[in-house]
PDB file as gemmi writes it, atoms N, CA and C in Angstrom:
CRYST1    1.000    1.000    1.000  90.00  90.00  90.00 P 1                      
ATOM      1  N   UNK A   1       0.843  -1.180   0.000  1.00  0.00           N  
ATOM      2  CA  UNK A   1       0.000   0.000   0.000  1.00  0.00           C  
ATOM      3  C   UNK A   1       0.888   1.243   0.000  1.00  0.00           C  
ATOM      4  N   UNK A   2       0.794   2.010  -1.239  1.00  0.00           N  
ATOM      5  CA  UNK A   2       1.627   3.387  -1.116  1.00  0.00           C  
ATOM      6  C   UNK A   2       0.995   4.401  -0.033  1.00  0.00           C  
ATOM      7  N   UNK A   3       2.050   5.243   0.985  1.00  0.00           N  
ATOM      8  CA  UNK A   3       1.790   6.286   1.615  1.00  0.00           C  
ATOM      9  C   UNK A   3       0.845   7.279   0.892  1.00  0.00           C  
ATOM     10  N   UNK A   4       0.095   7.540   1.074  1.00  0.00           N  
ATOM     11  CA  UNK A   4      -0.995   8.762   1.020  1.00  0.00           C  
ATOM     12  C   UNK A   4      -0.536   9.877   1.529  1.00  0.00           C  
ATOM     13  N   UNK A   5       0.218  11.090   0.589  1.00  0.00           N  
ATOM     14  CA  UNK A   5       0.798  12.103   0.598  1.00  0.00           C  
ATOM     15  C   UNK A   5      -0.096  13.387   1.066  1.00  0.00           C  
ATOM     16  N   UNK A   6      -1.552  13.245   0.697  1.00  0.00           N  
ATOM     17  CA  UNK A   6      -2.504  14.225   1.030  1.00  0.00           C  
ATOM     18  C   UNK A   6      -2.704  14.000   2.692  1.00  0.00           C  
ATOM     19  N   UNK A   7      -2.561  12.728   3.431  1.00  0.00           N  
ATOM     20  CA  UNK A   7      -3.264  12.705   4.718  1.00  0.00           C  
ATOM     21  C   UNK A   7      -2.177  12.727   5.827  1.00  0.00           C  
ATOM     22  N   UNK A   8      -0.464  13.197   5.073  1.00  0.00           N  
ATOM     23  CA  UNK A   8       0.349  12.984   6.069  1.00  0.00           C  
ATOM     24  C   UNK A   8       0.340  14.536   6.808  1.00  0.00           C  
ATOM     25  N   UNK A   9       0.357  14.322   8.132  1.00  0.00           N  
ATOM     26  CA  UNK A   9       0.585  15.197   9.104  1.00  0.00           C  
ATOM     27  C   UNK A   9       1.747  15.685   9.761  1.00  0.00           C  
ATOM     28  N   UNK A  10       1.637  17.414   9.099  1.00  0.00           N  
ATOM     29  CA  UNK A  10       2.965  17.800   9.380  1.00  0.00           C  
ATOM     30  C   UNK A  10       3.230  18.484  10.995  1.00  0.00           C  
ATOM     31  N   UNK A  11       3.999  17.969  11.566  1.00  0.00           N  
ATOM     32  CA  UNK A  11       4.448  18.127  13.020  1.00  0.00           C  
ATOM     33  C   UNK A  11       5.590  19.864  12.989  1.00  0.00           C  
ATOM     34  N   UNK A  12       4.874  20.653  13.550  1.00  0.00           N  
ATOM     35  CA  UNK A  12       5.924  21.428  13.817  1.00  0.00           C  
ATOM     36  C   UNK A  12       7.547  21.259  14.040  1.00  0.00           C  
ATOM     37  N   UNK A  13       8.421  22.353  13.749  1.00  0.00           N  
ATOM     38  CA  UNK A  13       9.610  22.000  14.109  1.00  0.00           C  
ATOM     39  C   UNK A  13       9.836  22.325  15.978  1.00  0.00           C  
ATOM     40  N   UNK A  14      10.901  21.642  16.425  1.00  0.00           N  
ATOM     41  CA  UNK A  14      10.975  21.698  16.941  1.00  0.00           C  
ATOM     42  C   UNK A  14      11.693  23.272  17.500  1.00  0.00           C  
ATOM     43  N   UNK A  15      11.355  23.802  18.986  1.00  0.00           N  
ATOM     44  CA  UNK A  15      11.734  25.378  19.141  1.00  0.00           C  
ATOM     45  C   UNK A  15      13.645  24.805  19.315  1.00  0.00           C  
ATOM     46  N   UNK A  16      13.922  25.909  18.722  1.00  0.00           N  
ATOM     47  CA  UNK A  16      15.529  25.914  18.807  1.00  0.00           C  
ATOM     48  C   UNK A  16      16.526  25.522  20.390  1.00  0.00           C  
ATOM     49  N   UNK A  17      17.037  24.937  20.403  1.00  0.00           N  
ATOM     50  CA  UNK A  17      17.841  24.792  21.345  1.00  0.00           C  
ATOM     51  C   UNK A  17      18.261  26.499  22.019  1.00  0.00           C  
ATOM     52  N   UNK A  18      18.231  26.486  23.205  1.00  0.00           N  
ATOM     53  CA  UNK A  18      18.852  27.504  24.175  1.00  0.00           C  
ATOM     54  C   UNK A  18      19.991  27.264  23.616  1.00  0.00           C  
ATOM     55  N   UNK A  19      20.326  29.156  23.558  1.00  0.00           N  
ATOM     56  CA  UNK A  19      22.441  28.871  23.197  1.00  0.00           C  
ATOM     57  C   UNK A  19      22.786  28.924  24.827  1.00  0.00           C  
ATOM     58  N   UNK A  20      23.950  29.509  24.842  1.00  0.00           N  
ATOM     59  CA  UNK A  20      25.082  29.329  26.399  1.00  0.00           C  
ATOM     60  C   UNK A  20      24.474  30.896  27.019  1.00  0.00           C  
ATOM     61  N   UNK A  21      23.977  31.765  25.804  1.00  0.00           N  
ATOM     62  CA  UNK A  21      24.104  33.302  26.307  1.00  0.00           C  
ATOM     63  C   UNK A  21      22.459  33.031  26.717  1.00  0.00           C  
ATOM     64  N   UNK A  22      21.997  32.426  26.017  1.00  0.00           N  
ATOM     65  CA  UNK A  22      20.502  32.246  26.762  1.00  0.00           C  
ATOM     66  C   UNK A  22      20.404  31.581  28.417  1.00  0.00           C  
ATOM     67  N   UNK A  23      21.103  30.487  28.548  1.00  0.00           N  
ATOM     68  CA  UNK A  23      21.433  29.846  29.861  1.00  0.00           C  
ATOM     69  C   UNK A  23      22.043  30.739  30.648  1.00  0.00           C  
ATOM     70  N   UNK A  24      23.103  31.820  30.324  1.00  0.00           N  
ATOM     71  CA  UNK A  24      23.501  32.497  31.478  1.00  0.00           C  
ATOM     72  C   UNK A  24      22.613  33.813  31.460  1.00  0.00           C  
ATOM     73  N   UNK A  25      22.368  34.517  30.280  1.00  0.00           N  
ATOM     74  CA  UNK A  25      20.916  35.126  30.816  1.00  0.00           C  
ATOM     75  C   UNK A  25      19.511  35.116  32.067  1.00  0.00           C  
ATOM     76  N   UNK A  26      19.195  33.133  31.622  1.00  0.00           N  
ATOM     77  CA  UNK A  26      18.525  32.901  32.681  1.00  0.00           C  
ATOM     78  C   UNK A  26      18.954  32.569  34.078  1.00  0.00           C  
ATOM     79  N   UNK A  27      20.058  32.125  33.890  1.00  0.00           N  
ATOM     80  CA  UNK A  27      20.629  31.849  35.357  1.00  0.00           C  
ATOM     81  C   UNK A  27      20.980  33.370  36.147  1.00  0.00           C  
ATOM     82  N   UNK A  28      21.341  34.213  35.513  1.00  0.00           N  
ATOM     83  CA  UNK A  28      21.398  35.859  36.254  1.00  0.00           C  
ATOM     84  C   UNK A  28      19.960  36.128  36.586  1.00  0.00           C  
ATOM     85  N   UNK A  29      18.429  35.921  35.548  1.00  0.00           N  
ATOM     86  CA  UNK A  29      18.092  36.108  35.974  1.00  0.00           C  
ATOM     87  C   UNK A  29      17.183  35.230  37.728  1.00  0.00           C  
ATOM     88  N   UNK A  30      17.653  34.213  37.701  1.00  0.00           N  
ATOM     89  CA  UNK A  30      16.979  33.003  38.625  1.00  0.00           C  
ATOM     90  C   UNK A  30      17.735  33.403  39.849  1.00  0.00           C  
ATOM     91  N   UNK A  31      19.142  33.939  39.762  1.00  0.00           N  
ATOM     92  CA  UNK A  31      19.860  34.207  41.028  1.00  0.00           C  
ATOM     93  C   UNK A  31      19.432  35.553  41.870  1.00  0.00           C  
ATOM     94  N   UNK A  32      18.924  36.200  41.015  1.00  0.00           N  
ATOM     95  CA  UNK A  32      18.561  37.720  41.153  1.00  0.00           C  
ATOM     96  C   UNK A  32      16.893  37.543  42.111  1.00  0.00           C  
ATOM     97  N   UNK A  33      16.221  36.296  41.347  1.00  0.00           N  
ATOM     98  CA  UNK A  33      15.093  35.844  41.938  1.00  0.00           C  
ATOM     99  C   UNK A  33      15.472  35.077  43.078  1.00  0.00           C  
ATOM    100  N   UNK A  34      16.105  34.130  43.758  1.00  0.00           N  
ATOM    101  CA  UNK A  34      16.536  33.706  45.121  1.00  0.00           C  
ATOM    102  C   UNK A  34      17.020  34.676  45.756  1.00  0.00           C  
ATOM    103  N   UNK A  35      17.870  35.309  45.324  1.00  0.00           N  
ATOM    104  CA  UNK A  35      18.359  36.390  46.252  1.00  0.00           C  
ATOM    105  C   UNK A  35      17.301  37.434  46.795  1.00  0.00           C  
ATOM    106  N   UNK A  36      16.393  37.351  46.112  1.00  0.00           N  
ATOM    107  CA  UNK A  36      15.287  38.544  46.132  1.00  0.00           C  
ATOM    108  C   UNK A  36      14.085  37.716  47.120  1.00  0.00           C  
ATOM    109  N   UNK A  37      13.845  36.357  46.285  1.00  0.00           N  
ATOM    110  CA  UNK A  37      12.784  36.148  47.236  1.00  0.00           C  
ATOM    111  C   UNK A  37      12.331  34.866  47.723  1.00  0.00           C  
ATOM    112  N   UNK A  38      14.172  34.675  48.169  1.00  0.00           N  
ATOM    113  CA  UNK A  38      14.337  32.897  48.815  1.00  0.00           C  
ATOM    114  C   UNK A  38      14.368  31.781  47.829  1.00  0.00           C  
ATOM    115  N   UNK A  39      13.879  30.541  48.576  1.00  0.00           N  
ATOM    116  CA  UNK A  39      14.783  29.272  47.880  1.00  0.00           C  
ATOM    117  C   UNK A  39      13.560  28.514  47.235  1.00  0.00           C  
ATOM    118  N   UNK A  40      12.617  29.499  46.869  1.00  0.00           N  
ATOM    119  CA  UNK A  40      11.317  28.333  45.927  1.00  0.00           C  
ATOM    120  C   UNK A  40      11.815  28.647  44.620  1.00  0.00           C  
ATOM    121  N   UNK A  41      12.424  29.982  43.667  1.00  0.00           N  
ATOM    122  CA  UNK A  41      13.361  29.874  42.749  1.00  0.00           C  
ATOM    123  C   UNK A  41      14.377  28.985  42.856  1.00  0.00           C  
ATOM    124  N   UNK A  42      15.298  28.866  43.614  1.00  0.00           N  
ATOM    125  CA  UNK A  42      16.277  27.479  43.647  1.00  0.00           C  
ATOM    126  C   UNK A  42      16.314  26.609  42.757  1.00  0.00           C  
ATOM    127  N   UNK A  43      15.105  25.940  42.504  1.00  0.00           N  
ATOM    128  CA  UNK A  43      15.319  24.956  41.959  1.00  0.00           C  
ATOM    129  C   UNK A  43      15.237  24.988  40.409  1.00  0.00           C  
ATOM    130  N   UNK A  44      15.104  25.974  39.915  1.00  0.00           N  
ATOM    131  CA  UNK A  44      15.245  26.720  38.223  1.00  0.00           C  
ATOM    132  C   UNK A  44      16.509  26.699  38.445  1.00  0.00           C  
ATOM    133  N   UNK A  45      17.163  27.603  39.302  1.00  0.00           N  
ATOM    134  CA  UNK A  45      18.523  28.708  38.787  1.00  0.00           C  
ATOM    135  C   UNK A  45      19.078  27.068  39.227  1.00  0.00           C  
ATOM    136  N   UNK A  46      19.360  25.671  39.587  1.00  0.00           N  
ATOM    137  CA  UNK A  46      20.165  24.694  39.622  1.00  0.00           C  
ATOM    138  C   UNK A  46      19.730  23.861  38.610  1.00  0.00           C  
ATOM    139  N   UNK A  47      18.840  23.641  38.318  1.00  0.00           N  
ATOM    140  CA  UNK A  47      18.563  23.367  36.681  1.00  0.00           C  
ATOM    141  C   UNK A  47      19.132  24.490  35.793  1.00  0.00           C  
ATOM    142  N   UNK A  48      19.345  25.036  36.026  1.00  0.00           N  
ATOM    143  CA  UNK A  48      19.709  25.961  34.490  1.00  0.00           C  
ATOM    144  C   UNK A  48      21.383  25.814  34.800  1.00  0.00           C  
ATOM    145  N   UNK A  49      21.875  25.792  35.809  1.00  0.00           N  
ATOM    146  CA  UNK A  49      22.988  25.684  36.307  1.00  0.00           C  
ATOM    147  C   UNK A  49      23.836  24.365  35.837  1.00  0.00           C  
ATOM    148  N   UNK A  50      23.360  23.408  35.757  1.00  0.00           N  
ATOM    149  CA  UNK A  50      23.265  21.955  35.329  1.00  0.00           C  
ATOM    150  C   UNK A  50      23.540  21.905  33.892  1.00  0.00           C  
ATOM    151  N   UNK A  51      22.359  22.489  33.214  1.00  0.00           N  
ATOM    152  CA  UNK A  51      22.338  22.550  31.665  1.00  0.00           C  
ATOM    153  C   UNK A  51      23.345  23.192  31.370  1.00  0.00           C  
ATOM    154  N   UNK A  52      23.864  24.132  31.907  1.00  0.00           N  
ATOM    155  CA  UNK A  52      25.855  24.755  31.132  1.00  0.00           C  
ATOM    156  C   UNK A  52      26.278  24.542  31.465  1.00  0.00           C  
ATOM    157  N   UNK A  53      26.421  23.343  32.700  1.00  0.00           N  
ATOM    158  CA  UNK A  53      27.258  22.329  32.801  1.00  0.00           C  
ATOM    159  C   UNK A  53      27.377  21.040  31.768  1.00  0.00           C  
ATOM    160  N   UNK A  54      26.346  20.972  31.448  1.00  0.00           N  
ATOM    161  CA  UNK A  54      25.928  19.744  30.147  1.00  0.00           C  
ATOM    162  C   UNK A  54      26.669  20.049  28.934  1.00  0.00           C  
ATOM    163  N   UNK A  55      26.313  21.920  28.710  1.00  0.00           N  
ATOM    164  CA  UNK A  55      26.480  22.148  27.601  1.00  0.00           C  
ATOM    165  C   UNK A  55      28.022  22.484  27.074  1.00  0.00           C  
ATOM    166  N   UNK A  56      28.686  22.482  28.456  1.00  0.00           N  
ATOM    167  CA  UNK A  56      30.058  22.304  28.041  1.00  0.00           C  
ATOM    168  C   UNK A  56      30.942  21.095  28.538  1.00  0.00           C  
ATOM    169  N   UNK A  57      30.707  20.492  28.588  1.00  0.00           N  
ATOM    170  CA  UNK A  57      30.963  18.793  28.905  1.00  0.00           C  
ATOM    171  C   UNK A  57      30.822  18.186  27.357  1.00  0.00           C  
ATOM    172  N   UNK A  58      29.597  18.906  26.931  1.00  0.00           N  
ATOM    173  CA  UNK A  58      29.464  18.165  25.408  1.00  0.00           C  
ATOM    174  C   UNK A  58      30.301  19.101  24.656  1.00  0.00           C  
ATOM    175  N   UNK A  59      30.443  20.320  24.490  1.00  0.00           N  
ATOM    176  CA  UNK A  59      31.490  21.013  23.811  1.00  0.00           C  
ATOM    177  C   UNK A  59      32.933  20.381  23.927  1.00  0.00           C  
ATOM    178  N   UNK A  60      33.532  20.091  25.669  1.00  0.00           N  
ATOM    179  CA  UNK A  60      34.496  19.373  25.287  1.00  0.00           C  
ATOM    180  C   UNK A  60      34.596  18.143  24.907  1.00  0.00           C  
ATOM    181  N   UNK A  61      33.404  17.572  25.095  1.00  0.00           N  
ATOM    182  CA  UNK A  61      33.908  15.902  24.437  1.00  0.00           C  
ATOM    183  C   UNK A  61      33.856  16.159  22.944  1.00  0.00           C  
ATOM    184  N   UNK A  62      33.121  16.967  22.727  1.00  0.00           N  
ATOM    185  CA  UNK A  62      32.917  16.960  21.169  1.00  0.00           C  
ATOM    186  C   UNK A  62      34.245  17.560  20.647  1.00  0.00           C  
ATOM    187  N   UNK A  63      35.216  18.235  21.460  1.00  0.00           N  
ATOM    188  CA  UNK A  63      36.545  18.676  20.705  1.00  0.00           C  
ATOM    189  C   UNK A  63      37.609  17.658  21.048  1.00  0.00           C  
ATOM    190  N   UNK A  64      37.369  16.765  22.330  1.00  0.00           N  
ATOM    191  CA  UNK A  64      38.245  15.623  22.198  1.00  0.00           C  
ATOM    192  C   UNK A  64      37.816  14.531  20.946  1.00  0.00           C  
ATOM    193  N   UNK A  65      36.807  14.399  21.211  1.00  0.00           N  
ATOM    194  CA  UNK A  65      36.560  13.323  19.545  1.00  0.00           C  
ATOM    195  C   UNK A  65      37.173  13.851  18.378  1.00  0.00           C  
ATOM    196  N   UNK A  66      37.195  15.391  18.104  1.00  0.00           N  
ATOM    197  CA  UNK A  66      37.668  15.985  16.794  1.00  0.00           C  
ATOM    198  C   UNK A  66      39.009  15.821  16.891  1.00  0.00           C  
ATOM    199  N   UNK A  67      39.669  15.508  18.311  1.00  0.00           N  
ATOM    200  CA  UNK A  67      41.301  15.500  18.007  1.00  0.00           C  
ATOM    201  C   UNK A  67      41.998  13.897  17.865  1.00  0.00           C  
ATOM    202  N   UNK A  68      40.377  13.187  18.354  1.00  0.00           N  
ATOM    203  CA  UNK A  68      41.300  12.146  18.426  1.00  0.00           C  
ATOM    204  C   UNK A  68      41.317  11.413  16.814  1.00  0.00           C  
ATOM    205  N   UNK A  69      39.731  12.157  16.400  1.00  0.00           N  
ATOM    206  CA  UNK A  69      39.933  11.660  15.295  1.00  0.00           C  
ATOM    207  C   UNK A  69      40.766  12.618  14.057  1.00  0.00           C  
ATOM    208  N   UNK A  70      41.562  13.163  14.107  1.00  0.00           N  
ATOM    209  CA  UNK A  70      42.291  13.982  13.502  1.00  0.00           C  
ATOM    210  C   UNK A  70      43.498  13.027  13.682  1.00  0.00           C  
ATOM    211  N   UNK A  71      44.152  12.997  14.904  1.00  0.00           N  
ATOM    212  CA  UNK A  71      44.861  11.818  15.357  1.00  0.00           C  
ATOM    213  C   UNK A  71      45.277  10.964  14.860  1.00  0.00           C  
ATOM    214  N   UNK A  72      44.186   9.933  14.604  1.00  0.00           N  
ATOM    215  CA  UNK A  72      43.882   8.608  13.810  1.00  0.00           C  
ATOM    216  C   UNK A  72      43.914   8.832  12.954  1.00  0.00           C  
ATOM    217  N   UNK A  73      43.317   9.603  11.950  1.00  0.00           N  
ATOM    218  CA  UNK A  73      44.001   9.914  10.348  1.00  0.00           C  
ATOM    219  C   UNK A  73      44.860  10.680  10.610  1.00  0.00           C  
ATOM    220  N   UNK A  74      45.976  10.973  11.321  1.00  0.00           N  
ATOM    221  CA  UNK A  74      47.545  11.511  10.518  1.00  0.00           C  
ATOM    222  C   UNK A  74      48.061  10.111  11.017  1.00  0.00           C  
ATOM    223  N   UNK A  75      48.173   9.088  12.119  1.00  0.00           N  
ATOM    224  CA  UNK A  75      48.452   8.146  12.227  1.00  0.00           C  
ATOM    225  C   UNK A  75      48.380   7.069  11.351  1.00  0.00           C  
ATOM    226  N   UNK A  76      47.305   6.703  10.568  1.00  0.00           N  
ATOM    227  CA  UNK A  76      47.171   5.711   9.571  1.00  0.00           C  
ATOM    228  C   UNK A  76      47.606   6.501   8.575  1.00  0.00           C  
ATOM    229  N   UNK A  77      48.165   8.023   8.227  1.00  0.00           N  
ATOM    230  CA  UNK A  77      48.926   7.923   6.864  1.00  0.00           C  
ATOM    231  C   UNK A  77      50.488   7.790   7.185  1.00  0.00           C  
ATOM    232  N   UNK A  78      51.329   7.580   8.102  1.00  0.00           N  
ATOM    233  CA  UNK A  78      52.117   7.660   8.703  1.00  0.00           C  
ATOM    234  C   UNK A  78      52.986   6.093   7.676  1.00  0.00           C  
TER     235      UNK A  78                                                      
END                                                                             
């Protein structure tokens, strides 16, 4: 049975990933909110705290993979 092109349903894209300047944006503003009005904000500004921790954990693994595989091809032309 061929797909039926008229009845397929198109799914929005997905909203863009937060950059790093968006995460520390929100984290200034979440600290500004605990400091102001205690520890029921808390638990945002350590989630957001977390996520640029994520997001550069994956930046560096992602530049150790680029070296190792840079690495490995000057090694196998060797």
């Amino acid at each position: 049975m061929q797909p039926n092109h008229q009845n397929q349903i198109k799914l929005p894209a997905a909203p863009p990933l937060p950059t790093r300047e968006d995460l520390e944006t929100a984290l200034n503003l979440f600290a500004k909110l605990v400091d102001k009005y205690g520890t029921d904000y808390l638990p945002f500004f350590l989630r957001i705290e977390r996520e640029l921790i994520a997001l550069e954990e994956e930046k560096d693994a992602l530049s150790r993979a680029k070296a190792r595989a840079r690495l490995q091809g000057s090694t196998r032309r060797a």
